[in-house]
Coordinates of C-alpha atoms (C1' of nucleotides) in Angstrom, one line a residue:
Chain A
M1 CA 91.4 107.5 93.9
G2 CA 90.4 109.2 97.1
L3 CA 91.0 108.5 100.7
R4 CA 88.9 106.1 102.7
L5 CA 88.8 106.3 106.4
T6 CA 87.4 104.2 109.1
N7 CA 84.9 106.4 110.9
T8 CA 84.0 105.5 114.4
L9 CA 80.8 107.5 114.0
S10 CA 79.5 105.3 111.1
G11 CA 81.4 102.2 112.1
C12 CA 82.5 101.8 108.5
K13 CA 85.3 102.6 106.2
D14 CA 83.9 105.7 104.5
E15 CA 84.9 107.7 101.5
F16 CA 86.6 110.8 102.8
V17 CA 85.2 114.0 101.3
P18 CA 86.5 117.1 103.0
S19 CA 84.0 119.9 103.3
D20 CA 86.4 122.2 101.5
P21 CA 87.9 120.3 98.6
Q22 CA 91.3 122.1 99.0
H23 CA 91.6 122.4 102.8
I24 CA 91.4 119.7 105.4
K25 CA 90.9 120.6 109.0
M26 CA 92.0 118.1 111.6
Y27 CA 92.1 118.0 115.3
A28 CA 93.8 115.4 117.5
C29 CA 93.6 115.1 121.2
G30 CA 97.1 115.6 122.7
V31 CA 98.5 114.9 126.0
T32 CA 97.7 115.9 129.6
V33 CA 101.0 117.2 130.7
Y34 CA 101.3 115.9 134.2
D35 CA 104.3 113.7 133.5
K36 CA 106.8 112.9 130.8
C37 CA 105.3 111.5 127.6
H38 CA 105.5 107.8 127.0
L39 CA 105.6 105.6 123.9
G40 CA 101.8 105.6 123.6
H41 CA 101.8 109.3 123.2
A42 CA 104.7 108.9 120.7
M43 CA 102.7 106.5 118.7
Q44 CA 99.6 108.8 118.6
A45 CA 101.7 111.8 117.7
I46 CA 103.6 110.0 115.0
L47 CA 100.4 108.6 113.4
Y48 CA 98.5 111.9 113.1
D49 CA 101.7 113.7 112.0
I50 CA 101.9 111.1 109.2
F51 CA 98.3 111.6 108.3
A52 CA 98.9 115.3 108.0
R53 CA 102.0 114.9 106.0
Y54 CA 100.4 112.4 103.6
L55 CA 97.4 114.7 103.0
R56 CA 99.8 117.5 102.2
F57 CA 101.7 115.2 99.9
K58 CA 98.5 114.6 98.1
G59 CA 98.2 118.4 97.6
Y60 CA 95.7 119.4 100.3
R61 CA 96.2 122.3 102.5
V62 CA 96.0 120.9 106.0
T63 CA 95.3 122.7 109.3
Y64 CA 96.2 120.4 112.1
V65 CA 95.5 121.2 115.7
R66 CA 96.9 119.2 118.6
N67 CA 96.2 120.5 122.1
F68 CA 97.9 120.3 125.4
T69 CA 95.7 119.8 128.4
D70 CA 97.4 121.9 131.1
V71 CA 94.6 122.1 133.5
D72 CA 93.7 118.8 135.1
D73 CA 93.4 117.0 138.5
K74 CA 96.5 115.0 138.0
I75 CA 98.6 118.1 137.2
I76 CA 97.3 119.8 140.3
L77 CA 98.0 116.8 142.4
R78 CA 101.5 116.3 141.0
A79 CA 102.4 120.0 141.2
S80 CA 101.4 120.2 144.9
Q81 CA 103.6 117.1 145.6
L82 CA 106.5 118.9 143.9
G83 CA 105.7 122.2 145.6
I84 CA 105.3 124.1 142.4
S85 CA 102.3 125.7 140.7
P86 CA 100.2 123.6 138.3
L87 CA 101.1 125.9 135.4
E88 CA 104.8 125.7 136.2
L89 CA 104.6 121.9 136.1
S90 CA 102.7 122.0 132.8
D91 CA 105.2 124.5 131.3
Q92 CA 108.0 122.1 132.1
M93 CA 106.1 119.1 130.8
I94 CA 105.1 120.9 127.6
E95 CA 108.8 121.8 127.1
A96 CA 109.7 118.2 127.6
S97 CA 107.0 117.0 125.3
R98 CA 108.2 119.4 122.5
K99 CA 111.7 118.0 123.0
D100 CA 110.4 114.4 122.8
M101 CA 108.5 115.2 119.6
L102 CA 111.5 116.7 118.1
S103 CA 113.6 113.6 118.9
L104 CA 111.0 111.5 117.2
K105 CA 111.0 113.8 114.2
V106 CA 107.3 114.6 114.7
R107 CA 106.6 118.0 113.3
P108 CA 104.7 120.4 115.5
A109 CA 101.0 120.8 114.7
D110 CA 99.9 124.0 113.1
F111 CA 98.3 125.0 116.3
E112 CA 99.1 123.6 119.7
P113 CA 96.7 125.4 122.0
R114 CA 96.7 125.1 125.8
V115 CA 93.6 125.1 127.9
S116 CA 94.9 127.8 130.2
E117 CA 95.0 130.2 127.2
Y118 CA 91.3 129.7 126.3
I119 CA 89.6 130.3 129.6
P120 CA 87.5 133.3 128.5
Q121 CA 86.4 131.4 125.4
I122 CA 85.5 128.4 127.6
I123 CA 83.5 130.6 129.9
S124 CA 81.5 132.2 127.1
Y125 CA 81.0 128.8 125.5
I126 CA 79.5 127.5 128.7
Q127 CA 77.3 130.6 129.0
D128 CA 76.0 129.9 125.6
L129 CA 75.2 126.3 126.5
Q130 CA 73.5 127.6 129.6
A131 CA 71.4 130.0 127.5
K132 CA 70.4 127.1 125.3
G133 CA 69.3 125.1 128.3
F134 CA 72.0 122.4 128.0
A135 CA 74.1 123.6 131.0
Y136 CA 73.0 124.3 134.5
A137 CA 74.6 125.3 137.7
G138 CA 74.3 122.5 140.2
Q139 CA 73.7 122.6 143.9
D140 CA 77.4 122.6 144.5
G141 CA 77.9 125.6 142.3
S142 CA 79.6 123.7 139.5
V143 CA 78.2 123.8 136.0
Y144 CA 77.1 120.5 134.4
F145 CA 75.9 119.4 131.0
R146 CA 72.4 118.0 130.7
V147 CA 73.1 114.8 128.9
R148 CA 69.6 113.5 128.6
L149 CA 68.6 116.7 126.8
K150 CA 70.8 115.7 123.9
E151 CA 68.7 113.0 122.3
D152 CA 71.4 111.5 120.1
Y153 CA 73.9 111.2 123.1
G154 CA 75.9 108.0 122.7
K155 CA 76.0 107.9 118.9
L156 CA 79.7 107.7 118.8
S157 CA 80.4 105.0 121.4
R158 CA 77.0 103.4 120.9
Q159 CA 76.3 103.7 124.6
N160 CA 72.8 103.7 126.0
I161 CA 72.5 106.2 128.8
S162 CA 70.1 104.1 130.8
E163 CA 72.7 101.2 130.7
L164 CA 75.6 103.2 132.0
R165 CA 76.8 102.3 135.4
C166 CA 77.6 105.6 137.0
G167 CA 80.0 105.8 139.7
V168 CA 81.6 102.4 139.1
R169 CA 85.1 103.8 139.1
K170 CA 84.6 107.2 140.5
D171 CA 82.2 108.7 143.0
V172 CA 79.4 110.7 141.5
E173 CA 79.8 114.4 142.2
E174 CA 77.2 115.9 144.4
G175 CA 75.1 118.6 142.8
K176 CA 74.3 117.0 139.5
E177 CA 70.7 116.7 138.4
D178 CA 71.5 113.3 136.9
P179 CA 74.5 111.1 137.5
V180 CA 75.2 110.9 133.7
D181 CA 75.7 114.6 133.5
F182 CA 79.3 115.8 133.3
A183 CA 81.1 118.9 134.5
L184 CA 81.7 121.9 132.3
W185 CA 83.0 124.1 135.1
K186 CA 84.2 122.9 138.4
V187 CA 84.0 125.4 141.2
E188 CA 87.0 125.3 143.5
E189 CA 90.0 127.2 144.7
T190 CA 93.3 125.7 143.7
P191 CA 96.2 128.2 143.7
G192 CA 97.5 128.7 140.2
A193 CA 94.9 126.6 138.4
T194 CA 91.6 128.5 138.9
W195 CA 90.0 131.5 137.2
D196 CA 87.1 133.8 138.0
S197 CA 83.9 133.0 136.3
P198 CA 80.2 133.9 136.5
W199 CA 79.8 130.8 138.6
G200 CA 82.7 131.5 141.0
R201 CA 86.3 130.8 141.0
G202 CA 87.1 127.4 139.4
R203 CA 88.4 125.7 136.3
P204 CA 87.0 124.0 133.2
G205 CA 85.7 120.5 133.3
W206 CA 87.3 117.6 131.5
H207 CA 85.8 117.7 128.0
I208 CA 84.9 121.3 127.3
E209 CA 88.5 122.3 126.4
C210 CA 88.7 120.4 123.1
S211 CA 85.3 121.6 122.0
V212 CA 86.2 125.2 122.6
M213 CA 89.7 125.1 121.2
A214 CA 88.7 123.1 118.1
S215 CA 85.8 125.5 117.3
E216 CA 87.9 128.6 118.0
I217 CA 90.6 127.5 115.6
L218 CA 88.9 125.3 113.1
G219 CA 85.3 126.4 113.3
D220 CA 82.1 124.7 114.5
S221 CA 82.5 121.9 112.0
F222 CA 85.7 120.3 110.7
D223 CA 86.8 117.2 108.9
I224 CA 88.8 114.8 111.1
H225 CA 88.9 114.4 114.8
G226 CA 91.3 111.8 116.2
G227 CA 92.6 110.3 119.4
G228 CA 93.2 107.1 121.2
R229 CA 90.6 104.4 121.4
D230 CA 90.3 105.0 125.1
L231 CA 89.0 108.4 124.5
V232 CA 85.9 107.4 122.5
F233 CA 83.9 107.3 125.7
P234 CA 83.4 109.5 127.5
H235 CA 85.7 112.2 126.2
H236 CA 84.7 112.3 122.5
E237 CA 81.1 111.4 123.2
N238 CA 80.9 114.4 125.5
E239 CA 82.7 116.7 123.0
I240 CA 80.1 115.9 120.4
A241 CA 77.3 116.5 122.8
Q242 CA 78.6 119.9 123.9
S243 CA 79.6 121.0 120.4
E244 CA 76.5 120.0 118.6
A245 CA 74.3 121.3 121.4
K246 CA 75.9 124.6 121.0
S247 CA 76.2 124.9 117.2
G248 CA 73.2 122.8 116.2
G249 CA 75.3 121.3 113.4
T250 CA 77.8 118.6 112.9
Y251 CA 80.9 118.8 114.9
A252 CA 83.7 116.5 113.5
R253 CA 82.7 114.7 110.3
Y254 CA 85.1 111.8 110.6
W255 CA 86.3 110.3 113.8
V256 CA 89.4 108.2 113.7
H257 CA 90.7 106.3 116.7
N258 CA 94.1 104.7 117.0
G259 CA 94.7 101.5 119.0
L260 CA 96.7 101.5 122.1
L261 CA 100.2 100.5 122.8
T262 CA 101.1 97.3 124.4
V263 CA 104.4 96.0 125.7
N264 CA 104.7 92.2 125.2
R265 CA 100.9 92.3 124.6
Q266 CA 100.2 93.9 127.9
K267 CA 98.8 97.4 128.1
M268 CA 101.5 99.8 129.1
S269 CA 101.0 100.9 132.7
K270 CA 103.0 102.1 135.5
S271 CA 101.8 99.4 137.8
L272 CA 103.0 96.7 135.5
H273 CA 106.4 98.3 135.3
N274 CA 106.3 98.3 131.5
F275 CA 106.0 102.0 131.2
I276 CA 108.5 103.4 128.6
S277 CA 109.1 107.1 128.3
I278 CA 109.8 108.6 124.9
E279 CA 113.1 109.9 126.2
D280 CA 114.3 106.4 127.3
A281 CA 113.0 104.7 124.2
V282 CA 114.7 107.2 121.8
R283 CA 117.9 106.8 123.7
D284 CA 117.8 103.0 123.7
Y285 CA 116.3 102.2 120.3
G286 CA 116.4 105.3 118.2
Y287 CA 113.4 107.1 116.7
E288 CA 113.5 105.2 113.5
L289 CA 113.1 101.8 115.2
I290 CA 110.2 103.1 117.1
R291 CA 108.6 104.4 113.9
F292 CA 109.3 101.2 112.0
N293 CA 107.6 99.2 114.7
I294 CA 104.5 101.3 114.5
Y295 CA 104.3 100.9 110.8
Q296 CA 104.1 97.1 111.1
Y297 CA 100.5 97.5 112.4
H298 CA 97.4 99.1 111.2
Y299 CA 96.8 102.2 113.3
Q300 CA 93.5 101.0 114.6
S301 CA 94.9 97.9 116.2
N302 CA 96.9 97.8 119.3
I303 CA 100.5 98.2 118.5
D304 CA 102.8 95.9 120.4
F305 CA 106.4 96.6 121.4
S306 CA 108.6 93.7 122.2
A307 CA 112.2 92.7 122.0
Q308 CA 111.3 90.4 119.1
G309 CA 109.6 93.3 117.2
F310 CA 112.5 95.6 117.8
F311 CA 114.9 93.0 116.6
L312 CA 112.9 92.4 113.4
G313 CA 112.7 96.2 113.0
L314 CA 116.4 96.7 113.4
S315 CA 117.2 94.0 111.0
R316 CA 114.9 95.5 108.4
L317 CA 116.2 99.0 109.0
Y318 CA 119.7 97.7 108.7
S319 CA 118.8 96.2 105.4
I320 CA 117.0 99.4 104.2
Y321 CA 120.2 101.4 104.9
R322 CA 122.4 98.8 103.3
T323 CA 120.4 99.3 100.1
R324 CA 120.3 103.1 100.5
Q325 CA 124.1 103.1 100.7
R326 CA 124.4 100.7 97.8
V327 CA 122.2 103.0 95.6
I328 CA 124.2 106.0 96.6
D329 CA 127.5 104.2 95.7
Y330 CA 125.9 102.9 92.5
I331 CA 124.8 106.3 91.4
T332 CA 128.2 107.8 92.1
R333 CA 130.2 105.0 90.5
N334 CA 128.2 105.1 87.3
N335 CA 128.0 108.9 87.3
L336 CA 124.2 108.9 87.0
S337 CA 122.2 112.1 87.3
R338 CA 119.1 112.6 89.3
S339 CA 115.7 111.7 87.9
E340 CA 112.8 114.0 88.1
T341 CA 110.3 111.2 87.5
R342 CA 108.7 109.4 90.4
H343 CA 108.3 105.8 89.5
P344 CA 104.7 105.8 88.5
E345 CA 103.7 102.2 89.4
Y346 CA 105.2 102.3 92.8
L347 CA 103.9 105.8 93.5
Q348 CA 100.4 104.6 92.7
A349 CA 100.9 101.5 94.9
F350 CA 102.1 103.7 97.8
C351 CA 99.2 106.1 97.4
E352 CA 96.7 103.3 97.2
A353 CA 98.0 101.8 100.4
M354 CA 97.8 105.2 102.2
D355 CA 94.5 106.1 100.7
D356 CA 93.1 102.8 102.1
D357 CA 92.6 104.1 105.6
F358 CA 96.3 105.0 106.0
N359 CA 97.3 101.3 105.7
L360 CA 100.9 101.7 106.8
P361 CA 101.8 98.0 106.7
K362 CA 100.7 97.9 103.1
A363 CA 102.7 101.1 102.4
M364 CA 105.8 99.5 103.9
V365 CA 105.4 96.5 101.6
V366 CA 105.6 99.0 98.7
I367 CA 108.7 100.5 100.2
Q368 CA 110.3 97.1 100.6
S369 CA 109.4 96.2 97.0
V370 CA 111.0 99.4 95.7
L371 CA 114.2 98.6 97.6
Q372 CA 114.1 95.0 96.4
S373 CA 113.7 96.2 92.8
Q374 CA 116.6 98.5 93.2
N375 CA 118.8 95.7 94.5
E376 CA 117.6 93.5 91.6
I377 CA 118.7 96.2 89.1
M378 CA 122.0 96.7 90.8
D379 CA 122.7 92.9 90.7
K380 CA 122.3 93.1 86.9
K381 CA 124.5 94.5 84.3
I382 CA 123.9 98.2 83.9
N383 CA 122.1 99.6 80.8
Q384 CA 120.2 102.8 80.0
Q385 CA 116.8 101.4 80.8
N386 CA 117.9 99.9 84.1
A387 CA 119.5 103.0 85.2
E388 CA 116.5 105.1 84.5
E389 CA 114.3 102.7 86.3
L390 CA 116.5 102.8 89.3
L391 CA 116.7 106.5 89.3
S392 CA 112.9 107.0 89.1
M393 CA 112.6 104.6 92.1
E394 CA 115.2 106.7 93.9
C395 CA 113.2 109.8 93.1
L396 CA 110.1 108.2 94.5
L397 CA 111.8 107.2 97.7
Q398 CA 113.1 110.6 98.2
D399 CA 109.6 112.0 98.1
V400 CA 107.9 109.3 100.0
L401 CA 110.3 108.3 102.8
P402 CA 110.2 111.8 104.4
I403 CA 106.4 111.2 105.0
L404 CA 107.3 108.2 107.1
E405 CA 110.5 109.8 108.3
I406 CA 112.4 106.6 107.9
G407 CA 115.4 105.6 105.8
I408 CA 116.3 109.2 105.0
R409 CA 119.4 109.8 107.0
P410 CA 122.8 109.4 105.4
P411 CA 123.3 105.6 105.7
Q412 CA 126.8 106.1 107.3
E413 CA 125.2 108.1 110.0
F414 CA 122.8 105.3 110.8
F415 CA 125.5 102.6 110.7
H416 CA 127.8 104.7 112.8
E417 CA 125.2 105.2 115.4
I418 CA 124.2 101.6 115.7
H419 CA 127.7 100.3 115.5
S420 CA 129.1 102.6 118.1
R421 CA 126.2 101.7 120.4
Y422 CA 127.1 98.1 120.0
L423 CA 130.9 98.5 120.3
T424 CA 130.4 100.5 123.5
L425 CA 128.1 97.9 124.9
K426 CA 130.6 95.1 124.3
S427 CA 133.7 97.3 125.2
L428 CA 135.1 96.8 121.7
T429 CA 136.7 99.5 119.6
N430 CA 136.4 100.3 116.0
D431 CA 140.2 100.1 115.6
W432 CA 140.3 96.6 117.0
V433 CA 137.7 95.5 114.4
L434 CA 139.5 97.2 111.6
E435 CA 142.8 95.6 112.7
K436 CA 141.2 92.2 112.6
V437 CA 139.7 92.9 109.2
A438 CA 143.1 94.0 107.9
Q439 CA 144.7 90.9 109.1
R440 CA 142.1 88.8 107.4
V441 CA 142.5 90.7 104.1
K442 CA 146.2 89.9 104.3
C443 CA 145.4 86.2 104.8
R444 CA 143.0 86.1 102.0
T445 CA 145.4 87.7 99.5
E446 CA 147.9 85.1 100.6
K447 CA 145.2 82.4 100.1
N448 CA 145.6 81.4 103.7
F449 CA 141.9 80.7 104.0
A450 CA 142.1 78.6 107.2
M451 CA 143.6 81.6 109.0
A452 CA 141.1 84.0 107.3
D453 CA 138.2 81.8 108.4
E454 CA 139.5 81.7 111.9
I455 CA 139.6 85.5 112.2
R456 CA 136.1 85.7 110.7
D457 CA 134.8 83.3 113.3
E458 CA 136.5 85.2 116.0
L459 CA 134.8 88.4 114.9
L460 CA 131.5 86.7 114.5
A461 CA 131.7 85.5 118.1
Q462 CA 131.9 89.2 119.0
G463 CA 128.9 89.9 116.9
I464 CA 130.8 91.3 113.9
S465 CA 129.9 89.9 110.5
L466 CA 132.1 90.3 107.5
L467 CA 131.2 91.1 103.9
D468 CA 133.7 90.3 101.2
S469 CA 133.1 92.1 97.9
R470 CA 135.4 92.2 95.0
E471 CA 137.0 95.5 96.0
K472 CA 137.0 95.4 99.8
T473 CA 136.0 93.7 102.9
S474 CA 133.5 95.6 105.1
W475 CA 131.9 94.7 108.4
E476 CA 128.6 94.9 110.0
L477 CA 126.7 93.6 113.0
S478 CA 125.5 90.0 113.1
E479 CA 121.9 89.1 113.8
R480 CA 122.9 88.1 117.3
A481 CA 124.5 91.5 117.9
L482 CA 121.3 93.3 116.7
E483 CA 119.3 91.1 119.0
E484 CA 121.5 92.1 121.9
L485 CA 121.1 95.8 121.1
V486 CA 117.3 95.7 121.5
A487 CA 116.9 93.3 124.4
L488 CA 114.2 94.9 126.5
Chain B
rG1 C1' 75.8 94.1 134.0
rG2 C1' 76.2 97.4 129.4
rC3 C1' 78.9 98.9 124.9
rG4 C1' 82.7 97.9 121.5
rA5 C1' 86.9 95.5 119.2
rC6 C1' 89.6 91.4 117.8
rA7 C1' 90.6 85.8 116.6
rU8 C1' 94.4 84.6 109.5
rG9 C1' 100.6 79.4 108.3
rG10 C1' 106.0 77.9 113.4
rC11 C1' 106.0 83.6 114.8
rC12 C1' 104.5 88.8 113.4
rA13 C1' 100.8 90.9 110.2
rA14 C1' 97.6 92.9 105.6
rG15 C1' 93.1 91.6 103.6
rU16 C1' 84.9 94.3 104.9
rG17 C1' 81.5 89.3 98.6
rG18 C1' 85.2 86.9 93.7
rU19 C1' 88.8 82.5 95.1
rA20 C1' 94.7 83.9 101.0
rA21 C1' 99.9 90.7 100.6
rG22 C1' 104.3 91.1 103.0
rG23 C1' 108.1 90.2 106.8
rC24 C1' 110.6 86.8 110.1
rG25 C1' 111.8 81.6 110.2
rA26 C1' 112.6 77.1 107.2
rG27 C1' 114.1 74.5 102.5
rG28 C1' 116.3 74.8 97.5
rG29 C1' 119.1 77.7 93.7
rA30 C1' 122.3 81.8 91.6
rU31 C1' 126.7 84.3 93.5
rU32 C1' 131.2 83.3 96.8
rG33 C1' 137.7 80.2 98.1
rC34 C1' 134.0 79.1 101.9
rA35 C1' 130.7 82.6 104.0
rA36 C1' 128.0 87.2 104.6
rA37 C1' 125.1 90.6 101.8
rU38 C1' 121.9 90.6 97.4
rC39 C1' 118.6 88.2 93.9
rC40 C1' 115.3 84.0 92.3
rC41 C1' 112.1 79.7 93.7
rU42 C1' 109.3 76.7 97.4
rU43 C1' 106.7 77.0 102.2
rA44 C1' 98.1 78.3 104.5
rU45 C1' 92.9 74.2 99.1
rU46 C1' 92.6 77.7 103.9
rC47 C1' 91.3 82.1 107.6
rC48 C1' 88.7 80.0 116.3
rC49 C1' 84.1 76.6 116.3
rC50 C1' 78.8 75.6 114.6
rG51 C1' 74.9 77.0 111.6
rG52 C1' 72.7 80.5 107.8
rU53 C1' 72.5 84.0 103.3
rU54 C1' 74.8 83.8 98.3
rC55 C1' 76.5 81.3 91.9
rG56 C1' 80.5 82.5 95.3
rA57 C1' 82.2 84.2 102.4
rA58 C1' 88.5 85.1 105.9
rU59 C1' 85.1 88.9 104.6
rC60 C1' 77.7 89.4 105.5
rC61 C1' 73.9 87.3 109.3
rG62 C1' 72.8 84.2 113.9
rG63 C1' 74.9 81.2 117.9
rG64 C1' 79.2 79.5 120.7
rU65 C1' 84.3 79.8 122.6
rG66 C1' 88.6 82.7 123.7
rU67 C1' 91.4 87.4 124.2
rC68 C1' 91.2 92.6 124.9
rG69 C1' 89.5 97.7 125.5
rC70 C1' 85.8 101.3 127.5
rC71 C1' 81.7 102.3 131.1
rU72 C1' 83.0 109.5 133.6
rC73 C1' 91.7 109.7 134.9
rC74 C1' 93.8 107.8 130.0
rA75 C1' 96.9 108.7 123.5

RNA sequence: GGCGACAUGGCCAAGUGGUAAGGCGAGGGAUUGCAAAUCCCUUAUUCCCCGGUUCGAAUCCGGGUGUCGCCUCCA
């Protein structure tokens, strides 16, 4: 079964047919590097990275492009405030962004072009548009795109040009023939962020960069173009207009748009003080919890981050790693060898979920079911058939979890990280806990259950929960402890 | 004013014509010294409201209500 994708252009979930059956070309709008990246960027980067990984998993060759916008009003403003050049600022921010992505386990795109590296191509692109009559130099010297000449303008966002209220939020630039026109080249002199052009010194407009970089790297037509919902209009609409005006053909064939990130159901914004940087979030919650939370929602809807969601996620992650550890122990104890067979039913279920418009919540259900089945098997008495079943599930998980980049660390590393974070928070030590556990073990062997229970209660009051098995007593964090760890 | 999206059990959330996934919570059971962990069972005759199309609608159409996004900064 093939992939189906919700295509903003058609408004439907369409069968995805790449123009080259072996090779998928994908472009996603990256960040404008005027500040540190926030969780919304993380979410977008994680999603498209997963799309690329999954398509590769399915056997496609994928070329994935994600740009950096390093020429922009906000960068110029910020840089002048900081007393550095715009490109210095964007260099720093790109470096920070790369670090952020690494910490989230997001793989770099195959191409990560920067606007400043494509100025000559942008200029000749605009010249071509000018030759075709779609671009004109306005009275102020800047170059604009003649929107009304593109008769299908508005097809992506379903906007009607005559209904647009121009200048509602921003003053209309002088020099345009028509208020709906948008800038391709802005004439101005900003140190460090301007280049010579046939129209004078200046810099590219807001939308031209993606059209140019996408076509330079992927060609005039490619398969998937993605970005946040908030880019549909005007950014993507304008990209289509420019690109198709220039090439005369179809630009991106499928447009996918992810929802935005909310914090406690409110859009994340600096003015609401709910702005979370990737750096802070990774430090406070860990990359897996951030990813887990994203996977609870379909990519098209807004994804909410809240203490409740993080708590739920951490409990589930905890549980995932408990099972991961249990499987490792089980395999070692029973001296089982690796399986080369991926459990066929679960593999199919996983692929069906992902093929259905990258339905991550559904895919996560499959993962949970696999883990549950593994536990079920390990609860039973071992036999040949059980063991094979378990191993094929394990084989599947080892192939599929890396796509999601979740549950693949050594479990002890995960537990150690969470536990030490908690112990530090509560000023407790690992030795203290172990001492208490040892005391209790002694009480239990002496059948002094009253004392044993007392120690257990004492630990529980500190957020430490005990697990007695036949061989040993181990400890982990209680629900309340997990809750405390993720309080926003 | 225009365009668009969404509304599903106590909470979160899948599900675009065939009779409501899953998680959390709650209740019961197996297991346990008792717990925890794990597993099993139960927990929405019903999908914001009102009409319509259909043999059949959470899903399609019309109207209403509510929430949100975008309308030239945005992932």
